[in-house]
Each structure stands twice: as C-alpha cells, then as structure tokens.
mmCIF file of C-alpha atoms and ligand atoms in Angstrom:
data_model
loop_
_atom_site.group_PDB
_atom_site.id
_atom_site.type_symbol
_atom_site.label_atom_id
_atom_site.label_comp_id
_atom_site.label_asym_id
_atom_site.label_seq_id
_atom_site.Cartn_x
_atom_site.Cartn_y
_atom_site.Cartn_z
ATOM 1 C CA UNK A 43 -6.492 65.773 29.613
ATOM 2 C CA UNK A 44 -3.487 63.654 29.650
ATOM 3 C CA UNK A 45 -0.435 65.023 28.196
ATOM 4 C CA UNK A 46 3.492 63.608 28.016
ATOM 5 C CA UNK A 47 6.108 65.884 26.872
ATOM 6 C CA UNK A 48 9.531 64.550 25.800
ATOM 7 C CA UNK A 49 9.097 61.865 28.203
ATOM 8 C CA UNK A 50 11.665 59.487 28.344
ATOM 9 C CA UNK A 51 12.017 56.377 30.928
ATOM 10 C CA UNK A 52 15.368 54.209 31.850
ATOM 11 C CA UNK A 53 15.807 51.216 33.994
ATOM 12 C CA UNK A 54 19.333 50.952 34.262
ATOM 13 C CA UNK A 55 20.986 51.340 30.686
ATOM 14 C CA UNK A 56 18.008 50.109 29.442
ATOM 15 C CA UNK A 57 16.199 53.293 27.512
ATOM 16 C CA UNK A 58 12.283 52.016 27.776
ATOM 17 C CA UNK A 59 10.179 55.091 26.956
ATOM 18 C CA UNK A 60 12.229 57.182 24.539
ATOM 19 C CA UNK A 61 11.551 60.954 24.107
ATOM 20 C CA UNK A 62 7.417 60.214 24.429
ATOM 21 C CA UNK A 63 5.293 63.394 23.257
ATOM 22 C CA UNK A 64 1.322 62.196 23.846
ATOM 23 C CA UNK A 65 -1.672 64.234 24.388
ATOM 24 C CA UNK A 66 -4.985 62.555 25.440
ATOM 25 C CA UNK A 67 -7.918 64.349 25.432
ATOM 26 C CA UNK A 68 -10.948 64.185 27.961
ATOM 27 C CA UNK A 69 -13.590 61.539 26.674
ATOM 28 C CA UNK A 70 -11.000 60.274 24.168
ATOM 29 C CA UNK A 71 -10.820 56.354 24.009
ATOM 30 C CA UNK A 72 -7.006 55.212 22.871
ATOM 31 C CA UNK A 73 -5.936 51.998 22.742
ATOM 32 C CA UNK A 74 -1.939 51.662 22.942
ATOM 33 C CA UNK A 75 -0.797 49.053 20.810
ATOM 34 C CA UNK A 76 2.751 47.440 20.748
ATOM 35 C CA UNK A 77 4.397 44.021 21.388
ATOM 36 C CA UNK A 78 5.433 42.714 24.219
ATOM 37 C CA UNK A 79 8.106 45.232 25.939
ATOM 38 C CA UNK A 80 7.211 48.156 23.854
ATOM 39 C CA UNK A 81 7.123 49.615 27.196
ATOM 40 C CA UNK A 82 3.106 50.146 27.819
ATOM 41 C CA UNK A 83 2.658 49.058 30.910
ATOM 42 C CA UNK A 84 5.665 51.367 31.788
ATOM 43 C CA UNK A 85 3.672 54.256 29.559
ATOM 44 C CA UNK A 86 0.597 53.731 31.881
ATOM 45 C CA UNK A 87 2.293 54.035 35.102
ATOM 46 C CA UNK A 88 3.893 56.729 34.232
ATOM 47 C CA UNK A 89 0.334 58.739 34.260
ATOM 48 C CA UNK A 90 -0.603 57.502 37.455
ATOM 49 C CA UNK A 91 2.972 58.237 38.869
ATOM 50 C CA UNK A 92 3.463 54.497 39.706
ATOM 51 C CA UNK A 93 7.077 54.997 37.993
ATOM 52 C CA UNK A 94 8.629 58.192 38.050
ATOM 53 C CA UNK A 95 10.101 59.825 34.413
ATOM 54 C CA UNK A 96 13.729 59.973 33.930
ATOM 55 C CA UNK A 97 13.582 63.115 31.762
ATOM 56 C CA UNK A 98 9.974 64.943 30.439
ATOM 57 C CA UNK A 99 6.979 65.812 32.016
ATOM 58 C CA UNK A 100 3.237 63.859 32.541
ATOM 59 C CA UNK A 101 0.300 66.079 33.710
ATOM 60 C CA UNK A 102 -3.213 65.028 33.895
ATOM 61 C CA UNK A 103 -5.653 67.891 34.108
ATOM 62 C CA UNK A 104 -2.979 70.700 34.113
ATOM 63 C CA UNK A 105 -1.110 68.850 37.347
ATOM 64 C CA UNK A 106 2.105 67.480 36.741
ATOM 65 C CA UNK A 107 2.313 64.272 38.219
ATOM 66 C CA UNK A 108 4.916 64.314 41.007
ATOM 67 C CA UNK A 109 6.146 62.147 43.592
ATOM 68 C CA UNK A 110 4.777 64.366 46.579
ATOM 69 C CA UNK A 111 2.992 61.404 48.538
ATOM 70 C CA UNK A 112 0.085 63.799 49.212
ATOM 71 C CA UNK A 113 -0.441 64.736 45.567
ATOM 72 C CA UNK A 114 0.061 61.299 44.479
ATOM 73 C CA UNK A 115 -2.923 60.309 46.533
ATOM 74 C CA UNK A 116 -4.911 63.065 45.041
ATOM 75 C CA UNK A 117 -4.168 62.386 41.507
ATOM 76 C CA UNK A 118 -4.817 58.545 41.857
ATOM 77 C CA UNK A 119 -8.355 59.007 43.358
ATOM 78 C CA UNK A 120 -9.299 60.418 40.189
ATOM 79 C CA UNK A 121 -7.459 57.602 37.901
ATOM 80 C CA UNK A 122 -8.946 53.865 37.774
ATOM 81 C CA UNK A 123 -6.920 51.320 37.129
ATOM 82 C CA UNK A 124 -7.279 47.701 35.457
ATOM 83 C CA UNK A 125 -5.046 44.747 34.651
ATOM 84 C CA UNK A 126 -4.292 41.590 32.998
ATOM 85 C CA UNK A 127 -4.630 39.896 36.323
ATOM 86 C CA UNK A 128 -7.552 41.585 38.014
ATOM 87 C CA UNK A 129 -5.685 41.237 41.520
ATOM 88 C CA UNK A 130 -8.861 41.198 43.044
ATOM 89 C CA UNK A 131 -8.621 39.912 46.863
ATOM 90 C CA UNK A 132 -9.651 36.227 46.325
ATOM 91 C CA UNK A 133 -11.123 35.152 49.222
ATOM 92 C CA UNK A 134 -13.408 38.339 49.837
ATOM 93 C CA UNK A 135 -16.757 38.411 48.740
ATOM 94 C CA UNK A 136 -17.181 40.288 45.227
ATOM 95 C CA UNK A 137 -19.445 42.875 46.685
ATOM 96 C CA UNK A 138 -16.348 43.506 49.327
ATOM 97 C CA UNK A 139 -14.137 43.704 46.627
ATOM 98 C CA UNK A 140 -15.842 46.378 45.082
ATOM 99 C CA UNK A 141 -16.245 47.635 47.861
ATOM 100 C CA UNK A 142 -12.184 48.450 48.342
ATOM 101 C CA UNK A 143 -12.749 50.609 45.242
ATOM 102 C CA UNK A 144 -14.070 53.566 47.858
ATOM 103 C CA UNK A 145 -10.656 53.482 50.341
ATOM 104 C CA UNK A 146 -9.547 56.343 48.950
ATOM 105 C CA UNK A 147 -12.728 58.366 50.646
ATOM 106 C CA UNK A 148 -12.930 56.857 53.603
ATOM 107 C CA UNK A 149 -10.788 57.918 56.112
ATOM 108 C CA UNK A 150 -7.549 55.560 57.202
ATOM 109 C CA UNK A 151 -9.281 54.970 60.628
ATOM 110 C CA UNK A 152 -12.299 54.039 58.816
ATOM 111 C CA UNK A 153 -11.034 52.010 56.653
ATOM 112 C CA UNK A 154 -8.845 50.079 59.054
ATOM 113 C CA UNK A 155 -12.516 48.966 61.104
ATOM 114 C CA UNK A 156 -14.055 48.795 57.326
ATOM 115 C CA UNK A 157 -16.431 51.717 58.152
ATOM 116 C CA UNK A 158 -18.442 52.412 55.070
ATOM 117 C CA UNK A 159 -20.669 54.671 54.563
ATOM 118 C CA UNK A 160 -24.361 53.976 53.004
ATOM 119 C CA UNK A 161 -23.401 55.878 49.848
ATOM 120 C CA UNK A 162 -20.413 53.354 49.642
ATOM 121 C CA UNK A 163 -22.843 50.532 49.437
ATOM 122 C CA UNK A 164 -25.167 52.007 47.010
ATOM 123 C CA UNK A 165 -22.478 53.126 44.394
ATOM 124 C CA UNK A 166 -21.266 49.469 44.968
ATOM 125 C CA UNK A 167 -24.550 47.502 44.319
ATOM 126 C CA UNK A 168 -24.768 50.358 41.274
ATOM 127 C CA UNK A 169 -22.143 49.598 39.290
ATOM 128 C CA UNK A 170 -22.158 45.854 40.042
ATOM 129 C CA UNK A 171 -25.299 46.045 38.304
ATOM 130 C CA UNK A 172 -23.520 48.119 35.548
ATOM 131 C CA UNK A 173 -21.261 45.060 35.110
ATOM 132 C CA UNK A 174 -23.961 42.435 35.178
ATOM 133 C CA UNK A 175 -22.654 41.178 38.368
ATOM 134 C CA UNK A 176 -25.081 41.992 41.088
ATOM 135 C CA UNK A 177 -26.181 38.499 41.704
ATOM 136 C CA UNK A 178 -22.740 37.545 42.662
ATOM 137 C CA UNK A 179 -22.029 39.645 45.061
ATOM 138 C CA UNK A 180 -22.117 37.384 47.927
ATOM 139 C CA UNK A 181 -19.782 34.783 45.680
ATOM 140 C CA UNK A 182 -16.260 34.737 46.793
ATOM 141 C CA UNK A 183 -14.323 36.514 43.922
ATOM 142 C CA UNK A 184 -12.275 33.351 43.402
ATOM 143 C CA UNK A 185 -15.572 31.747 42.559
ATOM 144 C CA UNK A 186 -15.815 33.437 39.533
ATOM 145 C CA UNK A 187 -14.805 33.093 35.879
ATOM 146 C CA UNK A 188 -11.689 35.446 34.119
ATOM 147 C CA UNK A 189 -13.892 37.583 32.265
ATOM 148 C CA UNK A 190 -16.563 37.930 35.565
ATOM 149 C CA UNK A 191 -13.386 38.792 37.590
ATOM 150 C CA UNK A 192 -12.604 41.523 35.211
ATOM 151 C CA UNK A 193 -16.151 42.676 35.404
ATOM 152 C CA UNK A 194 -15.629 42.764 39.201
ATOM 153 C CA UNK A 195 -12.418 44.908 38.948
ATOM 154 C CA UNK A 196 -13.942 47.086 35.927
ATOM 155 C CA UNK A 197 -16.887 47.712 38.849
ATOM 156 C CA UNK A 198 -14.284 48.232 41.631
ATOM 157 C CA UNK A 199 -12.230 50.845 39.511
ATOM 158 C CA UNK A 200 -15.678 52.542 38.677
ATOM 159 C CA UNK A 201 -16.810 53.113 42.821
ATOM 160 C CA UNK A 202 -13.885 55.207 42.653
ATOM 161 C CA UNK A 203 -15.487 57.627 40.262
ATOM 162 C CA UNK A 204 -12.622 58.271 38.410
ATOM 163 C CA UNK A 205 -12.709 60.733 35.575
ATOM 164 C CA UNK A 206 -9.524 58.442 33.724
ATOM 165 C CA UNK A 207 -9.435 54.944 32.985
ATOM 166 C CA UNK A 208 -6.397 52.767 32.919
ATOM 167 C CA UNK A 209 -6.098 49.215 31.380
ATOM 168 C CA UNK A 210 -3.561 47.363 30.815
ATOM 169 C CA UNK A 211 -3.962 44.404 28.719
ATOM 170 C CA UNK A 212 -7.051 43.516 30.538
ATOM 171 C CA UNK A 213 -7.891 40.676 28.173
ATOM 172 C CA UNK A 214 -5.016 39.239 27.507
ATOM 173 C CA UNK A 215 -6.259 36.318 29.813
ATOM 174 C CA UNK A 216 -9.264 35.908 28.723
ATOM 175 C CA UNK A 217 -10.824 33.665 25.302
ATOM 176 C CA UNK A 218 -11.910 36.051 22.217
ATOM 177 C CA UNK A 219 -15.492 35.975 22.939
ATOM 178 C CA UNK A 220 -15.340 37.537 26.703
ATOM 179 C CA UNK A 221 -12.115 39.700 25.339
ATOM 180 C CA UNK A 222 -14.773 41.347 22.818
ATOM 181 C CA UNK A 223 -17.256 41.163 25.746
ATOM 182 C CA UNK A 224 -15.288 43.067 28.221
ATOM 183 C CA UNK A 225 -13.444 45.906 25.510
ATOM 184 C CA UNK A 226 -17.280 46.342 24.905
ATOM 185 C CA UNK A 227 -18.082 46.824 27.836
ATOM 186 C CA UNK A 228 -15.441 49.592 28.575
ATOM 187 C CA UNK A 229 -16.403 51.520 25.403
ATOM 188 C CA UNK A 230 -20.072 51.807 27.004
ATOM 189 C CA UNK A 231 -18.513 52.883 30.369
ATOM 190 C CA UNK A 232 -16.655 54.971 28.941
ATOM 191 C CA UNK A 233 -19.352 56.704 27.081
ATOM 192 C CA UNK A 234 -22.128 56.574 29.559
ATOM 193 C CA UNK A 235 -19.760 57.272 32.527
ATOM 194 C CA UNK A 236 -17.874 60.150 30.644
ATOM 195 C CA UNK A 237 -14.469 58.814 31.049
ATOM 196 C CA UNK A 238 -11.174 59.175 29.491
ATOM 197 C CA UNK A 239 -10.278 55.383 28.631
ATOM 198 C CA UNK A 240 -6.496 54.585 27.682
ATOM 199 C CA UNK A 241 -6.336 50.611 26.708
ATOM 200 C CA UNK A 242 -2.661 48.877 25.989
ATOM 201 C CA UNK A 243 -2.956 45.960 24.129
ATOM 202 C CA UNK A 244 -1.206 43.574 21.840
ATOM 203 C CA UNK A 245 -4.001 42.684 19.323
ATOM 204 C CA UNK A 246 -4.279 44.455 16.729
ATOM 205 C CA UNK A 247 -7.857 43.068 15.420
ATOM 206 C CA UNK A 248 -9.284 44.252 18.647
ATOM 207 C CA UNK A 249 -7.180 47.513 18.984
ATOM 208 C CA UNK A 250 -8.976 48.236 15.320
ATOM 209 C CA UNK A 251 -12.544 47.669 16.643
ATOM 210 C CA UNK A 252 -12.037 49.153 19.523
ATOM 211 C CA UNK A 253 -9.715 52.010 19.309
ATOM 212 C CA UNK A 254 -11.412 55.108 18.412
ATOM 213 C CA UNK A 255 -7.661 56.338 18.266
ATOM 214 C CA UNK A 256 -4.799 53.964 18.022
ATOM 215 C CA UNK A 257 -1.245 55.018 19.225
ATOM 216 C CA UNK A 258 1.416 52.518 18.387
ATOM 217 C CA UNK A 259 4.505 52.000 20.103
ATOM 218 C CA UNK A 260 7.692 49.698 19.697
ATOM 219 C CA UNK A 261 11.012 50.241 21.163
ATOM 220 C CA UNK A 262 9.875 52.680 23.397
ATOM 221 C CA UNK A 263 8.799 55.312 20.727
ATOM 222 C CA UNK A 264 5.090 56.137 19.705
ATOM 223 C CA UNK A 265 5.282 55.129 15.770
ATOM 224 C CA UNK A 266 1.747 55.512 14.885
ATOM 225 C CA UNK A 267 -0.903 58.084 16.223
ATOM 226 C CA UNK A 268 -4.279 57.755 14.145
ATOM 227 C CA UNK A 269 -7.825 57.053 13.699
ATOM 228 C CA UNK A 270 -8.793 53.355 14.154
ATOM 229 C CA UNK A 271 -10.558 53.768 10.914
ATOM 230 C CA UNK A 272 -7.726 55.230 8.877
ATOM 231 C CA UNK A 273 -5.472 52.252 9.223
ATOM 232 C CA UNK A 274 -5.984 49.084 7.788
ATOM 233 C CA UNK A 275 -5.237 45.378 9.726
ATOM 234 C CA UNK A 276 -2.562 44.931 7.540
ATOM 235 C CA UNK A 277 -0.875 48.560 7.915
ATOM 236 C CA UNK A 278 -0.802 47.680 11.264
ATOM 237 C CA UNK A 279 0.879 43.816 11.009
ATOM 238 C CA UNK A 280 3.301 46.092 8.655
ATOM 239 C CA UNK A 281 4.202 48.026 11.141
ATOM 240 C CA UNK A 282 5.236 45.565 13.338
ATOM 241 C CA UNK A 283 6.554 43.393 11.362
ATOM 242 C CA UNK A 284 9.000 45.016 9.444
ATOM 243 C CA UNK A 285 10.935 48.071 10.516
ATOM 244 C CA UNK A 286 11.543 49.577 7.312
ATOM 245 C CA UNK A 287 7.361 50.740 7.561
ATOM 246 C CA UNK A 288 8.015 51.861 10.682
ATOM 247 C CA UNK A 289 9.419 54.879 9.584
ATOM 248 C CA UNK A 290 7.750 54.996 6.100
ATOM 249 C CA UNK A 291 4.580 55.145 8.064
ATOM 250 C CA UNK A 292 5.415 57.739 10.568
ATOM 251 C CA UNK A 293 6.167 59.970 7.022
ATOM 252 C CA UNK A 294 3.097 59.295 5.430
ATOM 253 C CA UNK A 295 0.826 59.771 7.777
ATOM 254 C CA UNK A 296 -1.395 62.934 5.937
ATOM 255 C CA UNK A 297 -2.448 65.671 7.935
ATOM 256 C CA UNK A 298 -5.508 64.711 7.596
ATOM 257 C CA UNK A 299 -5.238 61.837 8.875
ATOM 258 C CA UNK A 300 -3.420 63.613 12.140
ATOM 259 C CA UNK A 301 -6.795 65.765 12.109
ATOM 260 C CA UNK A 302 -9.139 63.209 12.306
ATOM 261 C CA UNK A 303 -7.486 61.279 15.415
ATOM 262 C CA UNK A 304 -8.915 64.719 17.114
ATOM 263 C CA UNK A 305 -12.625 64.256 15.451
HETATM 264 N N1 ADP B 298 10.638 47.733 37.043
HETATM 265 C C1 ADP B 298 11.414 47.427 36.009
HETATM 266 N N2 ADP B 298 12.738 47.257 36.130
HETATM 267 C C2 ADP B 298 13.531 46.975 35.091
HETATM 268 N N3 ADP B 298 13.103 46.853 33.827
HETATM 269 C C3 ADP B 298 11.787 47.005 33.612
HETATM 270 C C4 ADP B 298 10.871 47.298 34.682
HETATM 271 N N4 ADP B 298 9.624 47.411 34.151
HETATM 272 C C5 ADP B 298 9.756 47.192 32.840
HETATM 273 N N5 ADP B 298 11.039 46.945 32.503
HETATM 274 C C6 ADP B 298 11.541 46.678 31.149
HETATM 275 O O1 ADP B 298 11.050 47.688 30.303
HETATM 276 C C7 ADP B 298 10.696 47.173 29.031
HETATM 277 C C8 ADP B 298 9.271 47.539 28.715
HETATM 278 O O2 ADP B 298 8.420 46.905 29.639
HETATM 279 P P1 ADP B 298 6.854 47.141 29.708
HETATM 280 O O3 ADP B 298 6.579 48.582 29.915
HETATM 281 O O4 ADP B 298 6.324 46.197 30.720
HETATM 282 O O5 ADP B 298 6.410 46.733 28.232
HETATM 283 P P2 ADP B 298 5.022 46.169 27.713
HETATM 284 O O6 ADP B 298 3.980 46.498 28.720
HETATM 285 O O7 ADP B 298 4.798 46.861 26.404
HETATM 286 O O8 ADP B 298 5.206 44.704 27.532
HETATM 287 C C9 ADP B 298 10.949 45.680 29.098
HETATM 288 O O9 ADP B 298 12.198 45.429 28.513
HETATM 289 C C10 ADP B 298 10.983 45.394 30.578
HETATM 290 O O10 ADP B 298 11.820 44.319 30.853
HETATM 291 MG MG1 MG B 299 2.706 45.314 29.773
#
C-alpha cells in the first residue's frame, strides 16, 4: 500500500505538489492523469524517494520513505520503474538489458565482473517471453522498435520482482496502436504478476480504458479520485479545460462514487 499524507513538493518558489493526500492500495491499478506539469512525474518520484517531500509523508508498505541511502536501496528493490524514454543501454544486447533488472541482488562485486547467477538468466529468458520478446534477445536494444523497447524495459523492471509498478508516461512516444498494445500489456502484468500498477498519463481516452481508478491532478492538487467507469470522456476534457469544473467536480463527486474507486 502506497499512501501520501499532506504531501506537498517545492522547487524553489515554485509550489509543485500541493498538500497531496493519496492512498493506493495493493493490486490497485491507477492511472494519474493531468497535463503537462501537473507535477506527475514529480508525484511518482516522490514514492520511490527519487525527490524528497518538502512537507508530508510517503510510505509504501507501512515504511516511510526516507533518504537513509540503505533504506532507499531497500525500498527501490521492491518498486519497478518505467518511462517515456525506456533508457535502456543501447548498445547492449536486449537479453543484457534485462538482465541489469537483477543488480539490485547481486552483490556490488558481482555485479562489477557481471556475475549472474543461473536464476538471473532464467527469470530473464521468463519474462522476455512474458513480453513477446524472447527471440530478440541477442538484438542490440537499439535495434528495436519504441513499443519493443518498452517491452524490453517493462521485462527489465519485472526481473526485479517488484511488488509496485511505476510508469511514467510510458507511451507517450509511441503511435496509438502499440500505446493500447503496451497499457494492455501492463494491465495483464499487473494482474497475473500481482502488482500494484500506478500509470501517469496525459490521455484521457486511454486513462478511461485503462484506469481501473483514475486520479486527476492539475496545479499540483489531486482534483479527481474515481472509478474509470464513473466518469465520462467528456467530464474529464471538462475538467481540464475549464477551471470552474474543477471545483464543481471535486463537490459532486457522490459517496458512492468515492466507494466504488475502492471496489
Ligand atoms: N528538478 C526540478 N527542478 C525544478 N523544477 C522542476 C523539477 N522537476 C519538475 N519541476 C517543475 O515542476 C512542475 C511539475 O513537473 P512534473 O512533475 O514533471 O510534471 P508532469 O510530469 O505532470 O509534466 C513543472 O513546472 C516543472 O518545471
Ligand atoms: Mg512528467
């Protein structure tokens, strides 16, 4: 479980995440939906303690995330993480790519000769498969197409066998067709693999079919928290679009719709 209370970010003056209260439940699948600088991407690394909060408190599991190096290291073995540009390692093989995915078991030593172990290999060639991507393996990751590259990185955060899954906008490169491709694909990962999933994106067509839960946020401040099903395309262009909804929504959201987000 995933939870942010009163969290609240600033660079500089700049407020970015503004008095954030967010709980996430295990096997939960939320896409975070806001424009460009809603502050997502700064959302998301504030779970895996790649920024540090200015004021509130992020735990996952019951730890609060903190900047103890040690703890850090602990808490990130357990989170995958995925991005817009798959910053894979170009010119090493896919299945080496992957492959990176199990540093944080092997031992510094180990991983400075590249000493893996034969269970390293097999979760490798395993979730390769998973991503359809086992034939490539020998292909330099460069070789590959967008949506194959996101596969690859998909496949390298899974080795890690984390129990939470972190995207952020990982199709906003990619055409519509492998975009739906890939968000598909992490809704059956996240289902067969038993995963928390949190997804930022800026579309709202695919945060609707894909979002079991959609969380909006602009300006820094969640103003939606609901059911994919319970809000319509055009709510959601509303609430972007003009501010006036913004707040209109965040009053008339029923409790039952606030139940069903936990259904
Ligand atoms: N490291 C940083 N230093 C200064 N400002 C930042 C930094 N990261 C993000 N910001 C600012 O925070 C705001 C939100 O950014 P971000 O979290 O990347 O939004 P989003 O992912 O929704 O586009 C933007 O105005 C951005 O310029
Ligand atoms: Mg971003």
């Amino acid at each position: 479980m995933i939870q942010m209370t009163d969290v609240s970010k600033n660079f500089g003056q700049e407020k970015v995440l503004n008095q954030i209260n967010l709980t996430i439940s295990d096997n939960e699948l939320v896409v975070l939906l806001g424009p460009s600088g809603a502050g997502k991407s700064t959302l998301l690394r504030c779970i895996n303690g790649l920024e540090r909060v200015s004021a509130g408190s992020v735990s996952v599991d019951g730890k609060q995330v903190t900047t103890n190096k040690k703890e850090l290291r602990l808490l990130r073995k357990n989170i995958g993480m995925i991005f817009q540009q798959f910053h894979l390692v170009k010119r090493m093989s896919v299945l080496d790519n992957v492959l990176c995915g199990r540093l944080a078991y092997t031992g510094t030593l180990s991983s400075i000769f590249k000493r893996f172990e034969r269970r390293d290999y097999e979760l490798t060639l395993h979730y390769l498969e998973k991503v359809g991507l086992v034939d490539k393996r020998n292909a330099r990751a460069d070789e590959l197409s967008g949506g194959q590259q996101q596969r690859v990185a998909i496949a390298r955060s899974l080795v890690q066998e984390p129990k939470l899954l972190l995207a952020d906008e990982p199709v906003a490169s990619l055409d519509p067709k492998t975009a739906n491709s890939i968000l598909e694909l992490l809704s059956l990962i996240k289902n067969e693999e038993k995963l928390t999933v949190v997804i930022t994106l800026h579309q709202m067509d695919l945060a609707k079919k894909y979002g079991k839960r959609i969380v909006g946020l602009n300006n820094g401040q969640i103003v939606a928290d609901m059911a994919a099903d319970l809000i319509s395309i055009d709510e959601l262009y509303q609430l972007y679009e003009d501010q006036a909804l913004i707040s209109q929504k965040q009053f008339s959201m029923s409790d039952q719709e606030k139940v069903a987000i936990h259904a």
